Coordinates of C-alpha atoms in Angstrom, one line a residue:
M74 CA 1.2 15.7 8.2
V75 CA 1.3 12.0 9.1
Q76 CA 4.4 9.8 8.6
S77 CA 4.3 7.3 5.9
A78 CA 4.6 3.5 6.3
P79 CA 8.2 2.2 6.6
Q80 CA 10.0 2.3 3.3
A81 CA 11.9 -0.5 1.6
A82 CA 15.5 -1.0 2.8
R83 CA 17.0 0.7 -0.2
G84 CA 14.7 3.7 0.2
R85 CA 12.0 5.0 -2.0
L86 CA 10.7 8.5 -2.8
P87 CA 8.2 9.0 0.1
L88 CA 4.6 9.8 -0.5
V89 CA 4.3 11.9 2.6
G90 CA 6.7 14.2 4.4
P91 CA 8.4 17.5 3.6
A92 CA 7.5 18.8 0.1
E93 CA 11.1 19.0 -1.0
A94 CA 11.5 15.2 -0.3
R95 CA 8.7 14.4 -2.7
R96 CA 9.8 16.2 -5.8
E97 CA 10.1 14.7 -9.3
H98 CA 12.3 16.5 -11.9
H99 CA 11.5 15.4 -15.4
A100 CA 14.1 15.3 -18.1
V101 CA 13.5 14.4 -21.8
V102 CA 16.4 12.8 -23.5
G103 CA 14.8 12.3 -26.9
T104 CA 11.6 12.0 -28.8
R105 CA 12.1 8.8 -30.8
C106 CA 9.9 5.8 -29.9
N107 CA 9.4 2.3 -31.0
L108 CA 5.7 2.2 -30.3
G109 CA 2.8 3.8 -32.2
C110 CA 0.3 4.6 -29.5
G111 CA -2.5 6.7 -31.0
Y112 CA -3.0 8.8 -27.9
C113 CA 0.7 9.7 -27.4
Q114 CA 1.5 13.4 -27.2
R115 CA 4.7 15.4 -27.0
L116 CA 5.5 16.5 -23.5
P117 CA 4.8 20.2 -22.8
P118 CA 7.7 22.6 -22.6
A119 CA 7.8 22.5 -18.9
A120 CA 8.7 18.8 -19.1
K121 CA 11.8 19.4 -21.1
G122 CA 15.0 19.6 -19.0
D123 CA 18.6 18.9 -19.0
A124 CA 19.3 15.3 -18.1
G125 CA 22.4 16.4 -16.3
A126 CA 20.7 19.0 -14.1
A127 CA 20.8 18.6 -10.4
A128 CA 17.7 17.5 -8.6
P129 CA 18.0 18.6 -5.0
G130 CA 15.9 16.6 -2.6
G131 CA 14.1 14.6 -5.2
V132 CA 14.3 12.2 -8.1
V133 CA 15.0 12.7 -11.8
V134 CA 12.5 10.9 -14.0
V135 CA 14.2 10.4 -17.4
G136 CA 11.8 9.8 -20.3
G137 CA 11.2 10.5 -24.0
G138 CA 10.1 9.1 -26.5
E139 CA 11.7 5.9 -25.6
P140 CA 14.9 6.7 -23.8
M141 CA 16.5 3.3 -24.4
L142 CA 16.8 4.2 -28.1
E143 CA 19.0 7.2 -27.4
P144 CA 22.8 6.8 -27.9
G145 CA 24.9 7.6 -24.9
L146 CA 22.0 7.1 -22.5
L147 CA 24.0 5.3 -19.9
S148 CA 26.7 7.9 -19.6
R149 CA 24.1 10.6 -19.3
L150 CA 22.4 8.7 -16.5
R151 CA 25.7 8.2 -14.6
A152 CA 26.2 11.9 -14.7
L153 CA 23.1 12.7 -12.8
P154 CA 23.7 13.6 -9.1
G155 CA 20.5 12.3 -7.6
P156 CA 18.5 9.1 -7.8
V157 CA 17.1 8.3 -11.2
V158 CA 13.9 6.6 -12.4
L159 CA 13.8 5.6 -16.1
E160 CA 10.4 6.0 -17.8
T161 CA 10.2 3.4 -20.6
N162 CA 7.9 1.1 -22.4
G163 CA 10.2 -1.8 -21.6
A164 CA 10.3 -3.3 -25.1
L165 CA 14.1 -3.4 -24.9
L166 CA 14.3 -4.5 -21.3
H167 CA 13.2 -8.0 -22.0
V168 CA 16.9 -8.5 -22.4
A169 CA 18.2 -9.0 -18.9
S170 CA 21.6 -7.6 -19.7
N171 CA 20.1 -4.2 -20.6
V172 CA 18.5 -4.0 -17.2
R173 CA 21.8 -4.9 -15.5
R174 CA 23.5 -2.0 -17.4
L175 CA 20.9 0.4 -16.0
A176 CA 21.6 -0.9 -12.5
A177 CA 25.3 -0.3 -13.1
A178 CA 24.5 3.2 -14.2
R179 CA 23.0 3.8 -10.7
V180 CA 19.4 3.9 -12.0
R181 CA 17.3 3.3 -8.9
G182 CA 14.0 2.3 -10.6
V183 CA 12.1 1.8 -13.8
R184 CA 8.7 3.3 -14.6
L185 CA 7.2 0.8 -17.0
F186 CA 4.6 2.4 -19.2
L187 CA 1.6 0.2 -20.0
P188 CA -0.3 1.2 -23.2
G189 CA -3.2 -1.2 -22.5
W190 CA -4.9 -3.1 -19.7
D191 CA -4.4 -6.6 -21.0
D192 CA -2.4 -8.4 -23.7
E193 CA -4.8 -7.7 -26.5
S194 CA -5.3 -4.0 -25.8
T195 CA -1.6 -3.5 -25.2
D196 CA -0.6 -4.9 -28.6
R197 CA -3.5 -3.1 -30.3
L198 CA -3.0 0.3 -28.8
A199 CA 0.8 0.3 -29.1
R200 CA 0.6 -1.2 -32.6
V201 CA 3.4 -3.6 -31.7
P202 CA 2.4 -7.3 -31.7
G203 CA 3.9 -9.1 -28.8
L204 CA 4.6 -6.1 -26.7
A205 CA 2.7 -7.4 -23.7
S206 CA 5.0 -10.4 -23.5
L207 CA 8.1 -8.2 -23.8
Q208 CA 6.8 -6.0 -20.9
A209 CA 6.1 -9.0 -18.7
A210 CA 9.7 -10.2 -19.2
A211 CA 11.0 -6.6 -18.6
A212 CA 9.1 -6.5 -15.3
R213 CA 10.7 -9.7 -14.1
N214 CA 14.1 -8.5 -15.2
V215 CA 13.7 -5.2 -13.3
L216 CA 12.8 -7.0 -10.1
D217 CA 15.5 -9.6 -10.5
A218 CA 18.1 -6.8 -10.8
G219 CA 16.9 -5.3 -7.5
L220 CA 15.5 -2.1 -9.0
E221 CA 12.3 -0.4 -8.0
L222 CA 9.4 -1.2 -10.4
E223 CA 6.8 1.5 -11.0
L224 CA 4.1 1.2 -13.6
G225 CA 2.7 4.0 -15.8
I226 CA -0.9 4.2 -17.0
P227 CA -2.2 6.6 -19.5
V228 CA -5.1 8.9 -18.7
T229 CA -7.0 9.9 -21.8
L230 CA -10.6 11.0 -22.5
E231 CA -11.1 8.0 -24.8
L232 CA -9.9 5.3 -22.4
A233 CA -11.0 6.9 -19.1
A234 CA -13.8 4.3 -18.4
E235 CA -11.2 1.5 -18.7
L236 CA -8.8 2.9 -16.0
P237 CA -9.8 0.4 -13.3
R238 CA -9.1 -2.5 -15.7
W239 CA -5.4 -1.6 -15.7
L240 CA -5.1 -2.6 -12.0
E241 CA -5.3 -6.3 -12.7
R242 CA -2.3 -6.0 -15.1
V243 CA -0.5 -3.9 -12.5
E244 CA -0.9 -6.7 -9.9
A245 CA 0.1 -9.4 -12.4
L246 CA 3.3 -7.5 -13.4
R247 CA 4.2 -6.5 -9.9
G248 CA 3.7 -10.1 -8.8
R249 CA 6.8 -10.9 -6.7
G250 CA 7.4 -7.4 -5.5
A251 CA 7.4 -7.2 -1.7
D252 CA 6.1 -3.6 -1.5
A253 CA 2.8 -2.1 -2.5
P254 CA 2.6 -1.7 -6.3
R255 CA 3.2 1.9 -7.4
V256 CA 1.4 3.4 -10.3
A257 CA 2.0 6.8 -12.0
L258 CA -0.9 8.1 -14.0
A259 CA 0.4 9.9 -17.1
W260 CA -1.9 12.7 -18.0
L261 CA -2.4 12.6 -21.8
V262 CA -5.6 14.7 -22.1
P263 CA -5.0 17.3 -24.7
A264 CA -4.1 20.8 -23.5
G265 CA -7.1 23.0 -23.3
S266 CA -9.5 20.1 -22.8
S267 CA -11.5 20.2 -19.6
A268 CA -11.9 17.3 -17.3
T269 CA -15.4 15.9 -17.9
G270 CA -17.7 14.5 -15.3
E271 CA -17.1 11.1 -16.8
L272 CA -13.4 11.5 -16.5
E273 CA -13.6 12.6 -12.9
L274 CA -15.9 9.6 -12.1
A275 CA -13.4 7.3 -13.8
L276 CA -10.5 8.7 -11.7
A277 CA -12.5 8.3 -8.6
R278 CA -13.4 4.7 -9.3
F279 CA -9.7 4.0 -10.2
A280 CA -8.5 5.7 -7.0
L281 CA -10.8 3.8 -4.7
S282 CA -10.2 0.5 -6.5
A283 CA -6.4 1.1 -6.2
V284 CA -6.8 1.7 -2.4
R285 CA -8.8 -1.5 -2.0
R286 CA -6.2 -3.5 -4.0
G287 CA -3.3 -2.1 -2.1
V288 CA -1.9 -0.1 -5.0
V289 CA -0.2 3.3 -4.5
A290 CA -1.3 5.6 -7.3
W291 CA -0.9 9.2 -8.1
L292 CA -1.2 11.8 -11.0
A293 CA 2.3 12.1 -12.2
G294 CA 4.5 14.3 -14.2
P295 CA 4.6 17.9 -15.4
A296 CA 1.3 17.6 -17.3
A297 CA -0.8 16.4 -14.3
P298 CA -3.4 19.1 -13.4
A299 CA -3.7 20.8 -10.1
P300 CA -6.8 20.1 -7.9
C301 CA -8.4 23.4 -9.1
A302 CA -8.6 22.0 -12.6
F303 CA -11.4 19.6 -11.5
R304 CA -14.9 20.1 -10.2
R305 CA -14.7 17.6 -7.4
P306 CA -11.1 16.5 -6.8
E307 CA -11.8 15.4 -3.3
A308 CA -13.4 12.3 -4.8
F309 CA -10.0 11.1 -5.9
A310 CA -7.9 13.0 -3.4
S311 CA -5.4 10.2 -2.9
L312 CA -4.2 10.7 -6.5
F313 CA -2.7 14.1 -5.5
A314 CA -0.6 12.6 -2.7
G315 CA 2.3 11.3 -4.8
P316 CA 5.6 12.8 -5.9
R317 CA 5.2 16.2 -7.6
A318 CA 7.0 18.0 -10.4
P319 CA 7.6 21.6 -9.1
R320 CA 6.0 24.2 -11.3
A321 CA 5.7 28.0 -11.4
R322 CA 3.0 29.5 -9.3
A323 CA 0.2 31.7 -10.7
P324 CA -1.1 34.8 -8.9
A325 CA -4.3 32.9 -7.8
C326 CA -2.1 30.3 -6.0
G327 CA -1.1 32.8 -3.3
A328 CA -4.6 32.8 -1.7
C329 CA -5.4 29.1 -2.4
V330 CA -6.1 27.0 0.7
L331 CA -4.1 24.2 -0.9
S332 CA -1.0 26.2 -1.8
D333 CA 1.2 24.3 0.6
V334 CA 0.3 20.9 -0.8
C335 CA -0.1 21.6 -4.5
A336 CA 2.6 21.6 -7.1
G337 CA 1.1 24.5 -8.9
P338 CA -0.7 24.7 -12.3
V339 CA 0.4 23.0 -15.5
H340 CA 2.6 25.2 -17.7
G341 CA 0.3 27.4 -19.7
A342 CA -2.9 26.6 -17.7
T343 CA -4.9 29.2 -15.8
A344 CA -5.0 28.6 -12.0
A345 CA -8.2 29.5 -10.3
G346 CA -7.1 28.5 -6.8
F347 CA -9.2 25.9 -4.9
E348 CA -12.5 27.6 -4.2
D349 CA -16.0 26.8 -3.2
G350 CA -17.1 26.1 -6.8
G351 CA -20.7 25.7 -5.9
R352 CA -20.1 23.1 -3.2
G353 CA -21.3 25.1 -0.4
A354 CA -19.4 25.9 2.8
V355 CA -19.7 22.5 4.4
A356 CA -18.7 20.5 1.4
F357 CA -15.9 22.9 0.6
E358 CA -14.5 22.6 4.1
A359 CA -14.6 18.8 3.9
A360 CA -13.1 18.8 0.4
T361 CA -10.2 21.0 1.6
A362 CA -9.6 18.8 4.6
T363 CA -9.7 15.6 2.4
L364 CA -7.2 17.0 -0.1
R365 CA -4.9 18.3 2.6
H366 CA -4.8 14.9 4.2
A367 CA -4.8 12.8 1.1
A368 CA -1.4 11.4 1.9
E369 CA -2.9 9.5 4.8
V370 CA -4.8 7.3 2.4
Q371 CA -1.6 6.4 0.5
A372 CA 0.3 5.8 3.8
W373 CA -2.4 3.2 4.8
V374 CA -1.9 1.5 1.4
E375 CA 1.9 1.4 1.9
A376 CA 1.3 -0.1 5.4
G377 CA -0.9 -2.8 3.9
E378 CA -4.1 -1.3 5.2
G379 CA -5.6 -0.5 1.7
Q380 CA -8.0 -3.4 1.6
R381 CA -9.4 -2.4 5.0
W382 CA -10.0 1.2 4.0
G383 CA -11.2 0.5 0.4
R384 CA -14.7 2.0 -0.1
A385 CA -16.4 -1.3 -0.6
N386 CA -15.6 -2.2 3.0
F387 CA -17.5 0.7 4.6
V388 CA -19.7 2.2 1.9
S389 CA -22.2 0.1 0.0
V390 CA -23.9 1.6 -3.1
G391 CA -27.1 0.4 -4.6
S392 CA -30.7 1.5 -5.0
E393 CA -33.7 1.5 -2.8
P394 CA -37.3 2.8 -2.5
D395 CA -37.2 6.3 -1.3
L396 CA -39.7 8.2 0.9
R397 CA -41.4 9.6 -2.2
G398 CA -42.3 6.1 -3.5
G399 CA -39.6 6.1 -6.2
V400 CA -36.3 4.5 -6.5
A401 CA -33.1 6.3 -5.5
L402 CA -29.4 5.7 -5.8
S403 CA -28.5 5.0 -2.2
A404 CA -25.3 4.5 -0.1
L405 CA -24.8 2.8 3.2
L406 CA -22.0 4.2 5.4
R407 CA -20.5 2.1 8.2
G408 CA -17.8 4.4 9.5
L409 CA -17.8 3.2 13.1
Y410 CA -18.1 -0.4 14.3
H411 CA -18.2 -0.1 18.0
C412 CA -21.6 -0.4 19.8
N413 CA -23.1 0.1 23.2
Q414 CA -25.3 -3.0 22.9
R415 CA -24.4 -6.6 22.0
C416 CA -27.5 -8.0 20.3
T417 CA -27.6 -11.8 20.2
F418 CA -28.4 -11.8 16.5
C419 CA -25.9 -9.1 15.3
W420 CA -23.5 -10.1 12.6
V421 CA -21.3 -7.0 12.6
D422 CA -17.7 -7.3 13.8
L423 CA -17.8 -4.7 16.5
E424 CA -14.1 -4.8 17.2
Q425 CA -13.1 -3.3 13.8
P426 CA -11.3 0.1 14.1
R427 CA -13.0 3.3 13.2
V428 CA -12.7 4.2 9.5
P429 CA -10.4 7.3 9.2
T430 CA -12.0 10.6 8.3
P431 CA -10.2 11.2 5.0
A432 CA -11.3 7.7 3.7
V433 CA -14.9 8.4 4.6
E434 CA -14.9 11.9 3.0
Q435 CA -13.2 10.7 -0.2
A436 CA -15.7 7.8 -0.5
L437 CA -18.7 10.1 0.1
A438 CA -17.4 12.5 -2.5
M439 CA -17.0 9.7 -5.0
T440 CA -20.5 8.4 -4.2
A441 CA -21.9 11.9 -4.8
L442 CA -20.2 11.9 -8.2
E443 CA -22.2 8.7 -9.0
G444 CA -25.4 10.6 -8.1
M445 CA -26.1 9.6 -4.5
Q446 CA -29.6 10.6 -3.4
V447 CA -30.0 8.7 -0.2
L448 CA -27.4 8.0 2.5
S449 CA -27.9 5.6 5.4
I450 CA -25.4 5.9 8.3
T451 CA -25.1 2.7 10.3
G452 CA -22.6 0.9 12.5
G453 CA -22.0 -0.4 15.1
E454 CA -23.8 2.4 16.8
P455 CA -23.1 5.6 14.8
T456 CA -24.2 7.9 17.7
L457 CA -20.9 6.9 19.4
D458 CA -19.0 8.7 16.6
R459 CA -18.4 12.4 17.3
R460 CA -18.1 12.9 13.5
L461 CA -21.8 12.0 13.0
P462 CA -23.3 15.5 12.7
A463 CA -20.5 16.5 10.3
Q464 CA -21.1 13.4 8.2
V465 CA -24.8 14.3 8.0
R466 CA -24.0 17.9 7.0
L467 CA -21.5 16.7 4.4
A468 CA -23.9 14.2 2.8
R469 CA -26.6 16.9 2.5
A470 CA -24.1 19.3 1.1
L471 CA -23.1 16.7 -1.5
G472 CA -26.6 16.4 -2.7
A473 CA -28.3 13.7 -0.6
R474 CA -31.9 14.6 -0.3
E475 CA -32.4 12.0 2.5
V476 CA -30.0 11.0 5.2
T477 CA -31.1 8.1 7.5
L478 CA -29.5 7.1 10.8
Q479 CA -29.7 3.5 11.8
T480 CA -29.4 3.6 15.6
N481 CA -30.5 2.1 18.9
A482 CA -31.2 5.7 20.0
V483 CA -29.7 5.0 23.5
R484 CA -27.5 8.1 23.4
L485 CA -30.3 10.2 21.9
D486 CA -32.1 10.1 25.3
D487 CA -30.3 13.4 25.5
P488 CA -32.6 15.8 23.6
E489 CA -29.7 18.1 22.6
R490 CA -28.1 15.3 20.5
A491 CA -31.3 14.7 18.7
R492 CA -31.7 18.4 18.0
A493 CA -28.1 18.7 16.8
L494 CA -28.7 15.9 14.2
A495 CA -31.9 17.6 13.1
Q496 CA -30.0 20.9 12.6
A497 CA -27.3 19.0 10.6
G498 CA -30.0 17.8 8.2
L499 CA -30.9 14.3 9.3
T500 CA -34.2 13.4 7.7
R501 CA -35.0 10.1 9.2
A502 CA -33.9 7.7 12.0
F503 CA -34.4 3.9 11.9
V504 CA -34.4 2.7 15.5
S505 CA -33.9 -0.8 16.7
L506 CA -36.4 -2.0 19.3
H507 CA -36.5 -5.7 20.0
G508 CA -38.8 -6.2 23.0
A509 CA -42.0 -4.8 24.5
T510 CA -40.5 -5.0 28.0
A511 CA -37.2 -4.1 29.5
E512 CA -36.7 -7.7 30.6
V513 CA -36.9 -9.1 27.0
S514 CA -35.3 -6.2 25.2
D515 CA -32.3 -5.9 27.6
A516 CA -31.8 -9.7 27.4
I517 CA -31.5 -9.5 23.6
T518 CA -29.3 -6.4 23.5
R519 CA -27.3 -7.6 26.5
A520 CA -27.2 -4.0 27.7
P521 CA -29.4 -3.6 30.9
G522 CA -31.1 -0.2 31.2
T523 CA -31.0 0.6 27.5
F524 CA -34.7 -0.2 26.8
A525 CA -36.0 2.8 28.6
R526 CA -33.3 5.0 27.1
T527 CA -34.2 3.9 23.6
L528 CA -37.9 4.9 24.1
R529 CA -36.8 8.3 25.3
G530 CA -34.5 8.6 22.3
I531 CA -37.3 7.9 19.9
R532 CA -39.5 10.5 21.5
N533 CA -36.7 13.1 21.4
L534 CA -36.2 12.4 17.7
L535 CA -39.9 12.9 17.0
D536 CA -39.8 16.1 19.0
A537 CA -36.9 17.3 16.9
G538 CA -39.0 16.9 13.8
I539 CA -37.1 13.8 12.5
S540 CA -39.1 11.0 10.8
V541 CA -38.8 7.8 12.8
G542 CA -39.1 4.1 11.9
V543 CA -38.9 1.3 14.4
G544 CA -37.2 -1.9 13.4
V545 CA -38.1 -5.2 15.2
V546 CA -36.0 -8.3 14.6
F547 CA -37.9 -11.4 15.7
T548 CA -35.8 -14.1 17.4
T549 CA -36.4 -17.1 19.5
E550 CA -36.4 -14.7 22.6
N551 CA -39.0 -12.2 21.6
R552 CA -41.4 -14.0 19.3
S553 CA -44.0 -14.3 22.0
Q554 CA -44.2 -10.5 22.2
A555 CA -45.4 -9.8 18.7
R556 CA -48.7 -8.2 19.7
A557 CA -47.2 -6.3 22.6
L558 CA -44.4 -4.9 20.5
V559 CA -46.8 -3.5 17.9
T560 CA -49.2 -2.2 20.5
L561 CA -46.3 -0.4 22.2
V562 CA -45.3 1.3 19.0
A563 CA -49.0 2.3 18.2
T564 CA -49.8 3.6 21.7
E565 CA -46.6 5.1 23.1
L566 CA -44.6 6.0 20.0
R567 CA -47.3 7.6 17.9
G568 CA -46.2 8.8 14.5
V569 CA -43.6 6.1 13.8
D570 CA -43.7 3.4 11.2
L571 CA -42.7 -0.2 11.7
T572 CA -40.3 -2.6 9.9
L573 CA -40.6 -6.3 10.8
S574 CA -37.7 -8.7 10.1
V575 CA -36.3 -12.0 11.2
A576 CA -32.9 -12.7 12.7
S577 CA -30.7 -13.5 9.7
P578 CA -27.7 -15.8 9.8
V579 CA -25.5 -13.4 7.7
N580 CA -22.3 -15.0 8.9
E581 CA -20.8 -17.2 11.6
R582 CA -21.3 -14.6 14.3
V583 CA -25.0 -15.5 14.3
D584 CA -25.9 -18.8 16.0
V585 CA -28.8 -20.0 13.9
R586 CA -29.9 -22.7 16.2
A587 CA -30.0 -20.4 19.3
V588 CA -31.3 -17.2 17.6
T589 CA -33.3 -18.0 14.5
P590 CA -36.5 -20.0 14.9
R591 CA -37.8 -22.2 12.1
Y592 CA -39.7 -19.9 9.7
S593 CA -42.8 -22.2 9.8
E594 CA -42.8 -21.9 13.7
L595 CA -42.5 -18.2 13.5
A596 CA -45.3 -17.7 10.9
P597 CA -48.1 -17.4 13.5
T598 CA -46.1 -14.7 15.3
L599 CA -45.6 -12.7 12.1
R600 CA -49.3 -13.0 11.2
E601 CA -50.2 -11.7 14.6
A602 CA -47.8 -8.8 14.3
V603 CA -49.2 -7.9 10.9
A604 CA -52.8 -8.1 12.0
T605 CA -52.1 -6.0 15.0
A606 CA -50.4 -3.3 13.0
R607 CA -53.2 -3.2 10.5
A608 CA -55.8 -3.0 13.2
L609 CA -54.0 -0.2 15.0
G610 CA -53.1 1.7 11.8
V611 CA -49.4 1.4 12.1
P612 CA -47.6 1.4 8.6
F613 CA -45.2 -1.5 8.3
A614 CA -42.8 -3.2 5.9
G615 CA -39.8 -5.4 5.9
L616 CA -40.9 -9.1 5.8
F617 CA -39.7 -9.4 2.2
G618 CA -36.0 -9.2 1.2
Q619 CA -32.6 -10.1 2.7
C620 CA -33.7 -9.6 6.3
G621 CA -37.2 -11.1 5.9
L622 CA -38.3 -14.5 4.8
P623 CA -39.6 -16.1 1.6
P624 CA -43.3 -15.1 0.9
C625 CA -44.3 -18.7 0.7
I626 CA -43.9 -19.1 4.4
L627 CA -46.9 -16.9 4.8
D628 CA -48.6 -18.2 1.6
G629 CA -47.7 -15.0 -0.2
E630 CA -50.4 -13.0 1.7
P631 CA -50.4 -9.5 0.2
A632 CA -51.1 -7.9 3.6
C633 CA -47.8 -9.4 4.9
F634 CA -45.7 -8.3 1.9
P635 CA -46.6 -4.8 0.8
E636 CA -43.1 -4.6 -0.9
L637 CA -44.3 -7.0 -3.6
E638 CA -46.4 -4.2 -5.1
R639 CA -43.2 -2.4 -6.1
E640 CA -41.2 -3.1 -9.2
H641 CA -38.0 -2.4 -7.3
P642 CA -35.5 -5.3 -7.8
V643 CA -34.7 -7.4 -4.8
W644 CA -31.1 -7.7 -3.6
S645 CA -29.8 -11.3 -3.7
S646 CA -26.5 -13.1 -3.7
A647 CA -25.8 -16.5 -5.0
E648 CA -23.2 -16.9 -2.2
D649 CA -25.6 -16.1 0.6
F650 CA -29.0 -17.3 -0.6
V651 CA -30.3 -20.5 -2.2
H652 CA -33.6 -21.7 -3.8
A653 CA -35.2 -25.1 -3.4
P654 CA -36.0 -27.1 -6.6
V655 CA -39.7 -26.4 -5.9
C656 CA -39.0 -22.7 -6.3
E657 CA -38.6 -23.0 -10.0
G658 CA -42.3 -23.2 -10.5
C659 CA -43.2 -20.3 -8.2
R660 CA -44.8 -17.2 -9.7
L661 CA -42.6 -15.0 -7.4
R662 CA -39.3 -16.7 -8.4
P663 CA -38.1 -13.6 -10.4
K664 CA -38.6 -11.4 -7.3
C665 CA -37.8 -13.7 -4.4
P666 CA -34.1 -13.8 -3.2
G667 CA -34.6 -17.2 -1.7
I668 CA -33.6 -18.5 1.7
R669 CA -30.3 -17.8 3.6
R670 CA -27.8 -20.5 2.9
A671 CA -26.8 -20.8 6.5
Y672 CA -30.5 -21.2 7.5
A673 CA -31.0 -23.9 4.9
E674 CA -27.9 -25.8 6.2
V675 CA -29.4 -26.0 9.7
H676 CA -33.2 -26.1 9.1
G677 CA -33.4 -27.4 5.5
V678 CA -35.6 -26.1 2.7
E679 CA -38.7 -28.3 3.2
E680 CA -40.7 -25.4 4.4
L681 CA -40.7 -23.7 1.0
H682 CA -43.4 -24.3 -1.6
A683 CA -44.4 -22.8 -4.9
L684 CA -47.0 -20.1 -5.1

C-alpha cells in the first residue's frame, strides 16, 4: 500500500495506511433535527452507538438528527477518548461562539452536511429559507477556529445526476482551507434498493470530477455499500479509499479478493463477495487491482496532483465514424507521453510523466459505463509503454469492439510485438509516416534510422492481421513528396488506407511559420496527393476537420473531402478555431470548423471564401 501525502500539522485521519488507522466509529446522540430534508432517513441499527464508547485507532463521528440540538452535548463530547468529528447541518454554527465551544470540547473537525448543490436547492430541499447563508458562515467559523472542515453530500436515487454539481459548492465553502477539500458521501438510498446503472454512472462522474478538482471524496458511514453491491465499482474505485466504519463480516467475505480492503457489508445486506459478475477474467483482474489500489488516487489528490490525473487530462470522450460506417461513442487514451521521435510539428508535451495504472483503469471503467465502443490509444508513443497489451485486453473486455493504436510503429519492427498486440485484441493501427525517403522522414521526426523501422513495423502489423492506416502530415519539409508518398503506400504497403492532414498549430509548441505552409500554397500538393491516391486505388480521408483545412481552400471538391458525405458532426472549439466574415454566406458553414486561430494570427484569413 502506498503512503499518503503529508498530512496537515495537527494530523488528519489518513486515507491510506493500516486499516485500523482509517476507522470511523459512528455514534448517534439524538434524532431531532431542525431541517426538513425530504430524502432524510433514520440511520440503520448498526449506526447507533454509545457516544462515550472508545474508538481505538480511529475517529468517532457524532451525528443525529442534528446533534447541536441535544442537551449536554459538549460534556458528552469531552468524555470521548479519541478524536471527534461532529456531523451537523451547521445551522447553529453560524454563531462563532458555538464553534469555539466545540473546539474547547476537543472536537477535531466538523462534517458540514450540504442538503443541496447551490443556494436555491439547499433552501428548497432542506425546507429552511436562508440555510445556505447560515452554512457559509458556519464554514468560515469552523476554519477560523482551527478545526478540520469536511463536507457531507447526500447520495439518493432522485438526486444522483446532480452529484457533480455539489463540487462547486464544496470548493466555495472550503475556500481558504489550505488542504484538499474532503467530502463524505452519505448513502441515503433506501435499504433494499439496488444501485442502478444511472446511479453508478453518476458516482463515476462525481469521482473523476472530484479527482480533477483536487477534492478527496469517499463513501462514508455505516450505510455505505461494499464494492460487491455494485456492478462496476472499479469505475469509482477512489470512493472506497476513505475512512471506513468497521462492520461484521458475512460468510462470503472470507473468500472475497477484497476482504482486506473492504469494511464489510452493510448491516442486514447480503454479501456476495467481489466476483467476476460477467466482466470476464481480464476485466475482473483489472477491476480487482484498481479497487485494491484505489487509495493511490486519493493520495495523489492530497498531494495536489488531482488535476493532472483527472480523466479529462488523459482520456477524451466523444463520437466518431466507426469502421462499419456508423457513429460510435469513442475514447482517446493518452497514458504515456514519452516518444522515440521528435516530430517538428508535434504539439504534445513529451516530458509529462506516465499516467498511473489505477487512474487509467478507473477512467476506462467509467468510460465503459458511458457505453464506449471505440478506444484509440495514443501518446507520445504508446508502444514504449509495457502496459499497452494489458490496456488493449482491458478495453476489449470492457466492451470496446474496436481498439486502435496510434503509433510510429518503430518498435513494431519486432514481429513478436505486433503479434502480441493482435492476440490482445488490437483491431487497427494508425501509423505515422511523414516522408517517402529516409532523408525527409528522418529530418521531420528527428530520429535517424526510424524510417526503415516504421516500414517494417507496418508490414509486421499487416502480417499479424491488424488493419492499418497510414497518416501523412504535410509540412513545409515534405510537401514536395506528395506523389511519392502516396505511391510508396500503394506499391510497398498494399492493403493500407491513407489519411492526409496538415501540420496544425494546436499550441505554442508548433512554430507556424517554420512548419505550416500557407494553405493556398499547399493546395497544389494536396490535389496531387488526392489524384495519385484515386489513380492508384488507395482509400483516403482526413483533409476535413481539426487536422485538415477548410474545404474552400480546395474549392470544396468532393473528391478531396469524402467526409462531407457523412452527417457526423465536426469537432470545433471557439477557443481554437475562427471563421472569417465571408464564411457566414458559405453553404458548408454548419459543418466547417473554421481555421486554426494560431494559423489565422500568422497567415490571416484572406485565403477563405464562401462556397
